């Protein structure tokens, strides 16, 4: 167990806790955490996970900007939203294809440990992170699935602290889903109580 693994674990818990609270500071904390994790995973020959951290930096920077931009332009916090069934199925199919292709590539060109499981974590983590950046409720269900697979991968590679971290992440993902779903329901109720004016009413009242 290295000092970097400990630092990554602590920052990971702080970052996800801030995300559950929809606190924008979760993004910069997350950027530092993934930078630390990249070095840990590279040293364990989990190359897909190391590459994943690089993508995380980009997506987290985008998420930070998107949340901040929405607050500045709309004067309100970015709302929680849902994916359509069609979009959800499309993302899952894309993730499965990406897992198969990247796993095959890593198996044939590197000494990567657990190439297909590692590829699964990479592909679906990117999807879940993208959903989180857009404040989609489904991101938490995605993280639950990813965390279960990651727990096994890190345990096999003797990254026991990271395995424990992702067990904590699983619990936090459940808590995040509950908290964001409550917010989404409150937003839905507010929209139903204050519907937008109908077009015919607007036309009638127009001068």
mmCIF file of C-alpha atoms in Angstrom:
data_model
loop_
_atom_site.group_PDB
_atom_site.id
_atom_site.type_symbol
_atom_site.label_atom_id
_atom_site.label_comp_id
_atom_site.label_asym_id
_atom_site.label_seq_id
_atom_site.Cartn_x
_atom_site.Cartn_y
_atom_site.Cartn_z
ATOM 1 C CA UNK A 1 0.000 0.000 0.000
ATOM 2 C CA UNK A 2 1.674 3.232 -1.175
ATOM 3 C CA UNK A 3 1.246 6.813 0.014
ATOM 4 C CA UNK A 4 -0.194 7.706 -3.400
ATOM 5 C CA UNK A 5 -2.835 4.994 -3.007
ATOM 6 C CA UNK A 6 -3.805 6.477 0.364
ATOM 7 C CA UNK A 7 -3.973 10.021 -1.046
ATOM 8 C CA UNK A 8 -6.051 8.841 -4.015
ATOM 9 C CA UNK A 9 -8.443 7.034 -1.695
ATOM 10 C CA UNK A 10 -9.010 10.041 0.567
ATOM 11 C CA UNK A 11 -9.472 12.447 -2.342
ATOM 12 C CA UNK A 12 -11.832 9.999 -4.031
ATOM 13 C CA UNK A 13 -14.166 9.874 -1.039
ATOM 14 C CA UNK A 14 -14.113 13.670 -0.689
ATOM 15 C CA UNK A 15 -14.781 14.197 -4.393
ATOM 16 C CA UNK A 16 -17.734 11.814 -4.643
ATOM 17 C CA UNK A 17 -19.255 13.197 -1.432
ATOM 18 C CA UNK A 18 -19.137 16.692 -2.933
ATOM 19 C CA UNK A 19 -20.767 15.337 -6.118
ATOM 20 C CA UNK A 20 -23.638 13.833 -4.137
ATOM 21 C CA UNK A 21 -24.212 17.278 -2.635
ATOM 22 C CA UNK A 22 -24.086 18.746 -6.170
ATOM 23 C CA UNK A 23 -21.180 20.915 -5.015
ATOM 24 C CA UNK A 24 -19.134 22.252 -7.923
ATOM 25 C CA UNK A 25 -15.892 21.828 -5.934
ATOM 26 C CA UNK A 26 -16.237 18.099 -6.511
ATOM 27 C CA UNK A 27 -14.794 18.634 -10.002
ATOM 28 C CA UNK A 28 -11.367 20.143 -9.079
ATOM 29 C CA UNK A 29 -10.962 17.640 -6.247
ATOM 30 C CA UNK A 30 -11.753 14.888 -8.748
ATOM 31 C CA UNK A 31 -9.134 16.156 -11.194
ATOM 32 C CA UNK A 32 -6.389 15.894 -8.572
ATOM 33 C CA UNK A 33 -7.635 12.447 -7.497
ATOM 34 C CA UNK A 34 -7.542 10.983 -11.004
ATOM 35 C CA UNK A 35 -4.064 12.386 -11.625
ATOM 36 C CA UNK A 36 -2.825 10.506 -8.546
ATOM 37 C CA UNK A 37 -4.738 7.362 -9.552
ATOM 38 C CA UNK A 38 -3.209 7.351 -13.034
ATOM 39 C CA UNK A 39 0.247 6.798 -11.559
ATOM 40 C CA UNK A 40 -0.994 4.074 -9.191
ATOM 41 C CA UNK A 41 -2.743 2.127 -11.984
ATOM 42 C CA UNK A 42 0.203 2.420 -14.374
ATOM 43 C CA UNK A 43 2.465 0.897 -11.742
ATOM 44 C CA UNK A 44 0.033 -2.044 -11.408
ATOM 45 C CA UNK A 45 -0.025 -2.688 -15.202
ATOM 46 C CA UNK A 46 -3.678 -1.647 -15.336
ATOM 47 C CA UNK A 47 -3.045 0.377 -18.468
ATOM 48 C CA UNK A 48 -6.680 0.865 -19.427
ATOM 49 C CA UNK A 49 -7.384 2.292 -15.991
ATOM 50 C CA UNK A 50 -4.339 4.569 -16.320
ATOM 51 C CA UNK A 51 -5.580 5.797 -19.726
ATOM 52 C CA UNK A 52 -9.029 6.244 -18.219
ATOM 53 C CA UNK A 53 -7.674 8.773 -15.728
ATOM 54 C CA UNK A 54 -6.407 10.941 -18.606
ATOM 55 C CA UNK A 55 -9.890 10.975 -20.132
ATOM 56 C CA UNK A 56 -11.279 11.716 -16.676
ATOM 57 C CA UNK A 57 -9.251 14.916 -16.487
ATOM 58 C CA UNK A 58 -10.765 16.133 -19.761
ATOM 59 C CA UNK A 59 -14.352 15.157 -18.860
ATOM 60 C CA UNK A 60 -14.081 16.532 -15.334
ATOM 61 C CA UNK A 61 -12.759 19.825 -16.682
ATOM 62 C CA UNK A 62 -15.760 19.899 -19.035
ATOM 63 C CA UNK A 63 -18.146 19.061 -16.182
ATOM 64 C CA UNK A 64 -16.672 21.825 -14.064
ATOM 65 C CA UNK A 65 -17.137 24.313 -16.907
ATOM 66 C CA UNK A 66 -20.642 23.062 -17.785
ATOM 67 C CA UNK A 67 -21.981 23.331 -14.240
ATOM 68 C CA UNK A 68 -20.356 26.743 -13.761
ATOM 69 C CA UNK A 69 -21.557 28.022 -17.168
ATOM 70 C CA UNK A 70 -25.136 26.931 -16.479
ATOM 71 C CA UNK A 71 -25.148 28.716 -13.118
ATOM 72 C CA UNK A 72 -23.801 31.929 -14.673
ATOM 73 C CA UNK A 73 -26.073 32.026 -17.747
ATOM 74 C CA UNK A 74 -29.322 30.766 -16.203
ATOM 75 C CA UNK A 75 -28.786 32.258 -12.754
ATOM 76 C CA UNK A 76 -29.901 28.884 -11.412
ATOM 77 C CA UNK A 77 -28.252 25.572 -10.635
ATOM 78 C CA UNK A 78 -28.048 23.071 -13.511
ATOM 79 C CA UNK A 79 -31.102 20.784 -13.104
ATOM 80 C CA UNK A 80 -30.955 17.001 -12.773
ATOM 81 C CA UNK A 81 -32.336 15.319 -15.922
ATOM 82 C CA UNK A 82 -33.093 11.814 -17.243
ATOM 83 C CA UNK A 83 -32.016 9.895 -20.343
ATOM 84 C CA UNK A 84 -34.586 8.513 -22.758
ATOM 85 C CA UNK A 85 -34.818 4.716 -23.070
ATOM 86 C CA UNK A 86 -33.498 4.945 -26.629
ATOM 87 C CA UNK A 87 -30.493 7.006 -25.574
ATOM 88 C CA UNK A 88 -29.784 4.688 -22.636
ATOM 89 C CA UNK A 89 -29.836 1.581 -24.860
ATOM 90 C CA UNK A 90 -27.596 3.317 -27.375
ATOM 91 C CA UNK A 91 -24.997 4.204 -24.747
ATOM 92 C CA UNK A 92 -25.007 0.674 -23.285
ATOM 93 C CA UNK A 93 -24.550 -0.877 -26.735
ATOM 94 C CA UNK A 94 -21.735 1.532 -27.524
ATOM 95 C CA UNK A 95 -20.047 0.718 -24.219
ATOM 96 C CA UNK A 96 -20.221 -3.029 -24.896
ATOM 97 C CA UNK A 97 -18.682 -2.619 -28.355
ATOM 98 C CA UNK A 98 -15.948 -0.346 -27.003
ATOM 99 C CA UNK A 99 -15.180 -2.883 -24.240
ATOM 100 C CA UNK A 100 -14.752 -5.717 -26.748
ATOM 101 C CA UNK A 101 -12.583 -3.713 -29.158
ATOM 102 C CA UNK A 102 -10.350 -2.094 -26.559
ATOM 103 C CA UNK A 103 -9.980 -5.321 -24.565
ATOM 104 C CA UNK A 104 -8.890 -7.186 -27.696
ATOM 105 C CA UNK A 105 -6.414 -4.447 -28.578
ATOM 106 C CA UNK A 106 -4.877 -4.399 -25.088
ATOM 107 C CA UNK A 107 -4.673 -8.189 -24.975
ATOM 108 C CA UNK A 108 -2.868 -8.371 -28.312
ATOM 109 C CA UNK A 109 -0.462 -5.450 -27.929
ATOM 110 C CA UNK A 110 0.416 -5.129 -24.219
ATOM 111 C CA UNK A 111 1.019 -7.152 -21.063
ATOM 112 C CA UNK A 112 -2.115 -5.625 -19.550
ATOM 113 C CA UNK A 113 -3.620 -7.471 -16.610
ATOM 114 C CA UNK A 114 -7.288 -8.480 -17.022
ATOM 115 C CA UNK A 115 -7.576 -6.640 -20.369
ATOM 116 C CA UNK A 116 -11.318 -7.131 -20.951
ATOM 117 C CA UNK A 117 -12.412 -6.379 -17.400
ATOM 118 C CA UNK A 118 -10.099 -3.384 -17.384
ATOM 119 C CA UNK A 119 -11.585 -2.284 -20.719
ATOM 120 C CA UNK A 120 -15.094 -2.575 -19.277
ATOM 121 C CA UNK A 121 -14.141 -0.269 -16.414
ATOM 122 C CA UNK A 122 -12.663 2.205 -18.900
ATOM 123 C CA UNK A 123 -15.588 2.262 -21.335
ATOM 124 C CA UNK A 124 -18.423 2.451 -18.842
ATOM 125 C CA UNK A 125 -16.610 4.821 -16.497
ATOM 126 C CA UNK A 126 -16.306 7.288 -19.370
ATOM 127 C CA UNK A 127 -20.004 6.908 -20.085
ATOM 128 C CA UNK A 128 -20.973 7.384 -16.429
ATOM 129 C CA UNK A 129 -18.630 10.363 -16.101
ATOM 130 C CA UNK A 130 -20.143 11.954 -19.192
ATOM 131 C CA UNK A 131 -23.636 11.488 -17.783
ATOM 132 C CA UNK A 132 -22.505 13.055 -14.526
ATOM 133 C CA UNK A 133 -21.083 16.070 -16.347
ATOM 134 C CA UNK A 134 -24.518 16.565 -17.969
ATOM 135 C CA UNK A 135 -26.206 15.914 -14.597
ATOM 136 C CA UNK A 136 -28.097 12.838 -15.790
ATOM 137 C CA UNK A 137 -29.616 10.827 -12.949
ATOM 138 C CA UNK A 138 -28.557 7.548 -14.601
ATOM 139 C CA UNK A 139 -24.885 8.302 -13.940
ATOM 140 C CA UNK A 140 -25.186 6.827 -10.452
ATOM 141 C CA UNK A 141 -26.554 3.494 -11.716
ATOM 142 C CA UNK A 142 -23.660 3.422 -14.174
ATOM 143 C CA UNK A 143 -21.181 3.998 -11.364
ATOM 144 C CA UNK A 144 -22.738 1.188 -9.318
ATOM 145 C CA UNK A 145 -22.068 -1.309 -12.122
ATOM 146 C CA UNK A 146 -18.553 0.023 -12.761
ATOM 147 C CA UNK A 147 -17.689 -0.055 -9.064
ATOM 148 C CA UNK A 148 -18.686 -3.721 -8.696
ATOM 149 C CA UNK A 149 -16.366 -4.717 -11.560
ATOM 150 C CA UNK A 150 -13.562 -2.434 -10.354
ATOM 151 C CA UNK A 151 -13.664 -3.917 -6.837
ATOM 152 C CA UNK A 152 -12.855 -7.347 -8.287
ATOM 153 C CA UNK A 153 -10.161 -6.036 -10.652
ATOM 154 C CA UNK A 154 -8.308 -4.120 -7.949
ATOM 155 C CA UNK A 155 -8.580 -6.999 -5.468
ATOM 156 C CA UNK A 156 -7.011 -9.406 -7.949
ATOM 157 C CA UNK A 157 -4.175 -6.910 -8.589
ATOM 158 C CA UNK A 158 -3.570 -6.574 -4.819
ATOM 159 C CA UNK A 159 -4.683 -2.931 -4.751
ATOM 160 C CA UNK A 160 -6.671 -3.672 -1.622
ATOM 161 C CA UNK A 161 -7.110 -0.056 -0.535
ATOM 162 C CA UNK A 162 -8.465 0.893 -3.955
ATOM 163 C CA UNK A 163 -10.718 -2.141 -3.822
ATOM 164 C CA UNK A 164 -12.059 -0.886 -0.497
ATOM 165 C CA UNK A 165 -12.347 2.613 -1.971
ATOM 166 C CA UNK A 166 -14.561 1.374 -4.784
ATOM 167 C CA UNK A 167 -16.698 -0.473 -2.255
ATOM 168 C CA UNK A 168 -17.185 2.896 -0.559
ATOM 169 C CA UNK A 169 -17.823 4.418 -4.000
ATOM 170 C CA UNK A 170 -20.599 1.861 -4.519
ATOM 171 C CA UNK A 171 -22.293 2.953 -1.307
ATOM 172 C CA UNK A 172 -21.840 6.602 -2.252
ATOM 173 C CA UNK A 173 -23.319 5.917 -5.703
ATOM 174 C CA UNK A 174 -26.438 4.508 -4.033
ATOM 175 C CA UNK A 175 -26.629 7.588 -1.814
ATOM 176 C CA UNK A 176 -26.034 9.818 -4.839
ATOM 177 C CA UNK A 177 -28.857 8.178 -6.762
ATOM 178 C CA UNK A 178 -31.258 8.666 -3.858
ATOM 179 C CA UNK A 179 -30.262 12.331 -3.378
ATOM 180 C CA UNK A 180 -30.348 13.242 -7.090
ATOM 181 C CA UNK A 181 -33.618 11.375 -7.639
ATOM 182 C CA UNK A 182 -35.188 13.394 -4.834
ATOM 183 C CA UNK A 183 -33.964 16.587 -6.499
ATOM 184 C CA UNK A 184 -35.297 15.431 -9.881
ATOM 185 C CA UNK A 185 -38.718 14.662 -8.372
ATOM 186 C CA UNK A 186 -38.834 18.079 -6.711
ATOM 187 C CA UNK A 187 -37.954 19.765 -9.995
ATOM 188 C CA UNK A 188 -40.626 17.748 -11.820
ATOM 189 C CA UNK A 189 -43.237 18.731 -9.228
ATOM 190 C CA UNK A 190 -42.304 22.402 -9.563
ATOM 191 C CA UNK A 191 -42.686 22.266 -13.354
ATOM 192 C CA UNK A 192 -46.099 20.628 -13.023
ATOM 193 C CA UNK A 193 -47.253 23.249 -10.530
ATOM 194 C CA UNK A 194 -45.999 26.118 -12.701
ATOM 195 C CA UNK A 195 -46.607 25.048 -16.328
ATOM 196 C CA UNK A 196 -45.468 27.212 -19.209
ATOM 197 C CA UNK A 197 -48.238 29.334 -20.785
ATOM 198 C CA UNK A 198 -49.969 27.720 -23.731
ATOM 199 C CA UNK A 199 -49.334 29.122 -27.196
ATOM 200 C CA UNK A 200 -53.014 29.955 -27.868
ATOM 201 C CA UNK A 201 -53.208 31.898 -24.594
ATOM 202 C CA UNK A 202 -50.044 33.801 -25.473
ATOM 203 C CA UNK A 203 -51.424 34.631 -28.942
ATOM 204 C CA UNK A 204 -54.750 35.784 -27.476
ATOM 205 C CA UNK A 205 -53.101 38.066 -24.959
ATOM 206 C CA UNK A 206 -50.660 39.510 -27.490
ATOM 207 C CA UNK A 207 -51.359 43.085 -28.643
#
